[in-house]
């Protein structure tokens, strides 16, 4: 069975209404591509971007949400509110939030549960720090994060996993191909234990961390890699499209 790759851009805290021209450029180029393509944008431009895209290929997503739908949570935004302005999926558990906002896997699970209950898929991120990698703890760390972040109702349609080694994010460093595939295999084995063989085979596991047009093809060639979560290189239409083109079989 041919794989349908899934490529998501994470714009982080970048982008204003002036960036709509870049998003429109990505949207136009996406029309020719076969993969599932997503841009997870700052909440402030989700509505405007959703109204501008016309390709029926690119979808707009968000980068985080509060675990509750509504309430006295000053400054927070819920999955329901993001869906209301056009978000079609939401990232949770990114290492920047786990580390700078102290988010635990339990909180990530609550957020992912609320996303799924809202009717959207959740992209759940896991990944080890450089220190954990050097002390041989990668498997233990990513398995514990995944086990504790995964909602009970997760399946291959409502959940996407992203393996993002913290030390590879925004650094230009990338694990070896063997290392990437090994971690993805480990995560898939865990998914087999907790979700069963069928879901574990089809649930998508993305790699993220310094994916660029010149390394995407070899990363996409790995058996257990179903796509990529792309940070810096998703901000420029040409780079994001060139990465997406590497997934064309
Ligand atoms: C990310 O932050 O999700 C990411 C993968 O960033 P970059 O591609 O810039 O390493």
Tab-separated table of C-alpha atoms and ligand atoms in Angstrom:
chain	number	residue	atom	x	y	z
A	1	UNK	CA	0.000	0.000	0.000
A	2	UNK	CA	1.372	3.427	-0.965
A	3	UNK	CA	1.886	5.832	1.866
A	4	UNK	CA	0.089	9.144	1.917
A	5	UNK	CA	2.598	11.439	3.561
A	6	UNK	CA	1.535	14.038	6.090
A	7	UNK	CA	3.524	17.258	6.206
A	8	UNK	CA	2.720	19.875	8.802
A	9	UNK	CA	4.348	23.265	9.202
A	10	UNK	CA	4.601	24.781	12.665
A	11	UNK	CA	4.902	28.540	12.401
A	12	UNK	CA	5.348	28.975	16.168
A	13	UNK	CA	5.171	32.683	17.230
A	14	UNK	CA	5.773	33.940	13.694
A	15	UNK	CA	3.394	35.461	11.197
A	16	UNK	CA	1.032	38.404	10.921
A	17	UNK	CA	-1.625	39.361	8.401
A	18	UNK	CA	1.274	40.398	6.146
A	19	UNK	CA	2.205	36.687	5.926
A	20	UNK	CA	-1.019	35.811	4.123
A	21	UNK	CA	0.756	36.199	0.764
A	22	UNK	CA	3.216	33.418	1.752
A	23	UNK	CA	0.309	31.204	2.847
A	24	UNK	CA	-1.509	31.837	-0.441
A	25	UNK	CA	1.687	30.890	-2.314
A	26	UNK	CA	1.909	27.612	-0.355
A	27	UNK	CA	-1.798	26.951	-0.944
A	28	UNK	CA	-1.449	27.404	-4.719
A	29	UNK	CA	1.557	25.064	-4.940
A	30	UNK	CA	-0.183	22.461	-2.740
A	31	UNK	CA	-2.883	21.894	-5.321
A	32	UNK	CA	-0.404	19.787	-7.344
A	33	UNK	CA	0.765	17.607	-4.439
A	34	UNK	CA	-0.591	14.300	-3.149
A	35	UNK	CA	0.352	14.549	0.525
A	36	UNK	CA	-1.793	15.789	3.406
A	37	UNK	CA	-0.518	19.318	4.041
A	38	UNK	CA	-1.133	21.464	7.087
A	39	UNK	CA	0.077	24.840	8.318
A	40	UNK	CA	-0.261	25.255	12.076
A	41	UNK	CA	-0.419	29.021	12.452
A	42	UNK	CA	-0.574	31.526	15.303
A	43	UNK	CA	-4.193	31.812	16.499
A	44	UNK	CA	-4.291	35.461	15.376
A	45	UNK	CA	-4.172	34.593	11.662
A	46	UNK	CA	-6.053	31.283	11.525
A	47	UNK	CA	-9.335	32.883	10.526
A	48	UNK	CA	-7.858	35.108	7.819
A	49	UNK	CA	-5.736	32.262	6.412
A	50	UNK	CA	-8.664	29.818	6.406
A	51	UNK	CA	-10.721	32.292	4.405
A	52	UNK	CA	-7.952	32.814	1.840
A	53	UNK	CA	-7.046	29.226	0.973
A	54	UNK	CA	-8.788	27.692	-2.007
A	55	UNK	CA	-6.800	24.577	-2.996
A	56	UNK	CA	-8.815	22.015	-0.982
A	57	UNK	CA	-5.404	20.482	-0.201
A	58	UNK	CA	-3.850	22.721	2.414
A	59	UNK	CA	-5.530	22.835	5.782
A	60	UNK	CA	-4.940	25.311	8.558
A	61	UNK	CA	-4.175	24.138	12.078
A	62	UNK	CA	-3.284	25.600	15.465
A	63	UNK	CA	-0.367	25.055	17.846
A	64	UNK	CA	-1.859	24.613	21.301
A	65	UNK	CA	-5.121	24.941	23.227
A	66	UNK	CA	-6.560	24.964	26.730
A	67	UNK	CA	-8.004	21.620	27.901
A	68	UNK	CA	-11.415	23.144	28.726
A	69	UNK	CA	-13.955	24.460	26.198
A	70	UNK	CA	-14.805	27.727	27.989
A	71	UNK	CA	-14.273	29.378	31.366
A	72	UNK	CA	-12.314	31.830	33.466
A	73	UNK	CA	-8.897	31.214	31.904
A	74	UNK	CA	-7.582	34.661	30.972
A	75	UNK	CA	-5.557	34.655	27.787
A	76	UNK	CA	-6.253	31.030	26.903
A	77	UNK	CA	-7.968	29.667	23.798
A	78	UNK	CA	-9.880	26.382	23.597
A	79	UNK	CA	-9.961	23.761	20.855
A	80	UNK	CA	-13.619	24.613	20.288
A	81	UNK	CA	-12.715	28.303	19.715
A	82	UNK	CA	-9.863	27.395	17.331
A	83	UNK	CA	-12.200	25.121	15.394
A	84	UNK	CA	-14.726	27.951	15.256
A	85	UNK	CA	-12.229	30.198	13.390
A	86	UNK	CA	-11.105	27.511	10.949
A	87	UNK	CA	-8.473	25.299	12.607
A	88	UNK	CA	-8.730	21.732	11.331
A	89	UNK	CA	-6.203	20.186	13.716
A	90	UNK	CA	-4.106	21.221	16.706
A	91	UNK	CA	-0.557	20.459	17.864
A	92	UNK	CA	-0.097	19.632	21.553
A	93	UNK	CA	2.876	18.654	23.694
A	94	UNK	CA	5.482	20.502	21.630
A	95	UNK	CA	8.766	20.461	23.552
A	96	UNK	CA	8.803	24.261	23.662
A	97	UNK	CA	5.598	24.098	25.713
A	98	UNK	CA	6.642	21.054	27.745
A	99	UNK	CA	9.865	22.878	28.664
A	100	UNK	CA	9.084	26.599	28.864
A	101	UNK	CA	5.523	26.284	30.144
A	102	UNK	CA	6.151	23.205	32.316
A	103	UNK	CA	3.462	21.171	30.527
A	104	UNK	CA	3.230	17.590	31.758
A	105	UNK	CA	2.129	14.594	29.723
A	106	UNK	CA	-1.049	14.506	31.825
A	107	UNK	CA	-1.909	18.049	30.704
A	108	UNK	CA	-1.020	17.161	27.102
A	109	UNK	CA	-3.434	14.211	27.373
A	110	UNK	CA	-6.204	16.498	28.677
A	111	UNK	CA	-5.603	18.940	25.819
A	112	UNK	CA	-5.523	16.164	23.212
A	113	UNK	CA	-8.739	14.717	24.674
A	114	UNK	CA	-10.478	18.064	24.342
A	115	UNK	CA	-9.261	18.436	20.740
A	116	UNK	CA	-10.604	15.002	19.809
A	117	UNK	CA	-13.870	15.661	21.636
A	118	UNK	CA	-14.187	18.834	19.552
A	119	UNK	CA	-13.998	16.675	16.438
A	120	UNK	CA	-10.471	17.603	15.359
A	121	UNK	CA	-7.322	15.476	15.146
A	122	UNK	CA	-4.545	16.133	17.661
A	123	UNK	CA	-0.855	16.123	16.704
A	124	UNK	CA	0.910	14.905	19.850
A	125	UNK	CA	4.650	15.651	20.088
A	126	UNK	CA	7.232	13.649	22.020
A	127	UNK	CA	11.006	13.853	22.094
A	128	UNK	CA	14.093	13.555	24.265
A	129	UNK	CA	16.577	16.262	25.278
A	130	UNK	CA	20.245	16.020	24.341
A	131	UNK	CA	21.111	15.079	27.928
A	132	UNK	CA	18.560	12.244	27.892
A	133	UNK	CA	19.881	11.025	24.540
A	134	UNK	CA	23.474	11.040	25.792
A	135	UNK	CA	22.493	9.039	28.854
A	136	UNK	CA	20.753	6.410	26.711
A	137	UNK	CA	17.242	7.336	27.827
A	138	UNK	CA	15.638	8.168	24.464
A	139	UNK	CA	13.345	5.126	24.289
A	140	UNK	CA	12.317	5.382	27.936
A	141	UNK	CA	11.531	9.121	27.629
A	142	UNK	CA	9.557	9.023	24.385
A	143	UNK	CA	7.586	5.927	25.420
A	144	UNK	CA	6.683	7.449	28.757
A	145	UNK	CA	5.638	10.725	27.094
A	146	UNK	CA	3.536	8.912	24.512
A	147	UNK	CA	1.891	6.516	26.966
A	148	UNK	CA	0.949	9.341	29.322
A	149	UNK	CA	-0.078	11.877	26.646
A	150	UNK	CA	-2.264	9.612	24.525
A	151	UNK	CA	-6.025	9.970	25.112
A	152	UNK	CA	-7.974	6.751	25.677
A	153	UNK	CA	-10.050	7.471	22.563
A	154	UNK	CA	-7.020	8.036	20.299
A	155	UNK	CA	-6.987	6.172	17.013
A	156	UNK	CA	-5.373	6.404	13.588
A	157	UNK	CA	-7.889	9.017	12.411
A	158	UNK	CA	-7.990	11.406	15.326
A	159	UNK	CA	-4.350	11.286	16.415
A	160	UNK	CA	-1.002	11.914	14.739
A	161	UNK	CA	2.262	11.427	16.604
A	162	UNK	CA	5.327	13.603	16.014
A	163	UNK	CA	8.750	12.457	17.183
A	164	UNK	CA	10.834	15.587	17.655
A	165	UNK	CA	14.192	15.220	19.410
A	166	UNK	CA	14.506	18.472	21.381
A	167	UNK	CA	18.196	18.794	20.445
A	168	UNK	CA	17.320	18.675	16.732
A	169	UNK	CA	14.726	21.462	16.805
A	170	UNK	CA	16.025	24.609	15.146
A	171	UNK	CA	19.652	23.489	15.463
A	172	UNK	CA	20.433	21.989	12.052
A	173	UNK	CA	21.321	18.719	13.845
A	174	UNK	CA	19.409	15.606	12.785
A	175	UNK	CA	19.609	12.054	14.186
A	176	UNK	CA	20.981	9.397	11.853
A	177	UNK	CA	18.409	7.694	9.636
A	178	UNK	CA	18.801	4.508	11.682
A	179	UNK	CA	18.165	6.423	14.884
A	180	UNK	CA	15.019	8.058	13.495
A	181	UNK	CA	13.611	4.790	12.220
A	182	UNK	CA	14.472	3.004	15.448
A	183	UNK	CA	12.578	5.545	17.566
A	184	UNK	CA	9.579	5.448	15.219
A	185	UNK	CA	9.599	1.644	15.374
A	186	UNK	CA	9.760	1.811	19.172
A	187	UNK	CA	6.775	4.189	19.263
A	188	UNK	CA	4.837	1.948	16.854
A	189	UNK	CA	5.557	-1.094	19.031
A	190	UNK	CA	4.222	0.780	22.038
A	191	UNK	CA	1.133	1.777	20.053
A	192	UNK	CA	0.606	-1.883	19.182
A	193	UNK	CA	0.571	-2.736	22.901
A	194	UNK	CA	-1.808	0.044	23.888
A	195	UNK	CA	-4.014	0.405	20.800
A	196	UNK	CA	-3.742	-2.919	18.983
A	197	UNK	CA	-2.067	-4.069	15.778
A	198	UNK	CA	-4.416	-2.458	13.304
A	199	UNK	CA	-4.239	1.119	14.678
A	200	UNK	CA	-0.486	0.846	15.274
A	201	UNK	CA	0.106	0.079	11.601
A	202	UNK	CA	-1.872	3.007	10.219
A	203	UNK	CA	-1.430	5.756	12.817
A	204	UNK	CA	0.883	8.378	11.375
A	205	UNK	CA	4.219	9.055	13.034
A	206	UNK	CA	5.952	12.198	11.805
A	207	UNK	CA	9.586	13.141	12.272
A	208	UNK	CA	10.389	16.736	13.271
A	209	UNK	CA	13.672	18.530	13.915
A	210	UNK	CA	15.634	20.489	11.293
A	211	UNK	CA	13.807	18.963	8.320
A	212	UNK	CA	14.914	20.884	5.218
A	213	UNK	CA	14.466	20.425	1.452
A	214	UNK	CA	17.868	18.715	1.258
A	215	UNK	CA	17.297	16.042	3.927
A	216	UNK	CA	13.558	15.435	3.563
A	217	UNK	CA	13.763	12.755	0.871
A	218	UNK	CA	15.988	10.416	2.871
A	219	UNK	CA	13.875	10.922	5.984
A	220	UNK	CA	10.662	10.173	4.032
A	221	UNK	CA	12.279	7.010	2.664
A	222	UNK	CA	12.285	5.407	6.126
A	223	UNK	CA	9.749	2.630	6.637
A	224	UNK	CA	8.286	3.974	9.854
A	225	UNK	CA	8.223	7.667	8.914
A	226	UNK	CA	4.869	8.920	7.609
A	227	UNK	CA	5.758	12.559	7.164
A	228	UNK	CA	7.267	15.558	8.888
A	229	UNK	CA	6.575	18.351	11.327
A	230	UNK	CA	8.542	21.300	9.996
A	231	UNK	CA	9.365	24.440	11.972
A	232	UNK	CA	11.713	27.044	10.478
A	233	UNK	CA	11.556	25.738	6.910
A	234	UNK	CA	7.754	26.010	6.829
A	235	UNK	CA	7.885	29.809	7.049
A	236	UNK	CA	9.093	30.165	3.485
A	237	UNK	CA	6.739	28.903	0.796
A	238	UNK	CA	9.583	27.656	-1.425
A	239	UNK	CA	11.200	25.600	1.342
A	240	UNK	CA	7.927	24.118	2.589
A	241	UNK	CA	6.857	23.196	-0.935
A	242	UNK	CA	10.268	21.732	-1.722
A	243	UNK	CA	10.022	19.554	1.373
A	244	UNK	CA	6.511	18.470	0.395
A	245	UNK	CA	7.718	17.639	-3.107
A	246	UNK	CA	10.261	15.168	-1.652
A	247	UNK	CA	7.324	13.097	-0.464
A	248	UNK	CA	5.994	12.572	-3.990
A	249	UNK	CA	6.571	8.920	-4.795
B	1	LIG	C1	9.470	22.270	15.462
B	1	LIG	O1	9.649	23.161	16.266
B	1	LIG	O2	8.414	21.613	15.493
B	1	LIG	C2	10.520	21.988	14.479
B	1	LIG	C3	10.562	20.816	13.962
B	1	LIG	O3	11.403	23.014	14.206
B	1	LIG	P1	12.586	23.015	13.096
B	1	LIG	O4	12.058	22.357	11.861
B	1	LIG	O5	12.885	24.471	12.899
B	1	LIG	O6	13.718	22.258	13.689
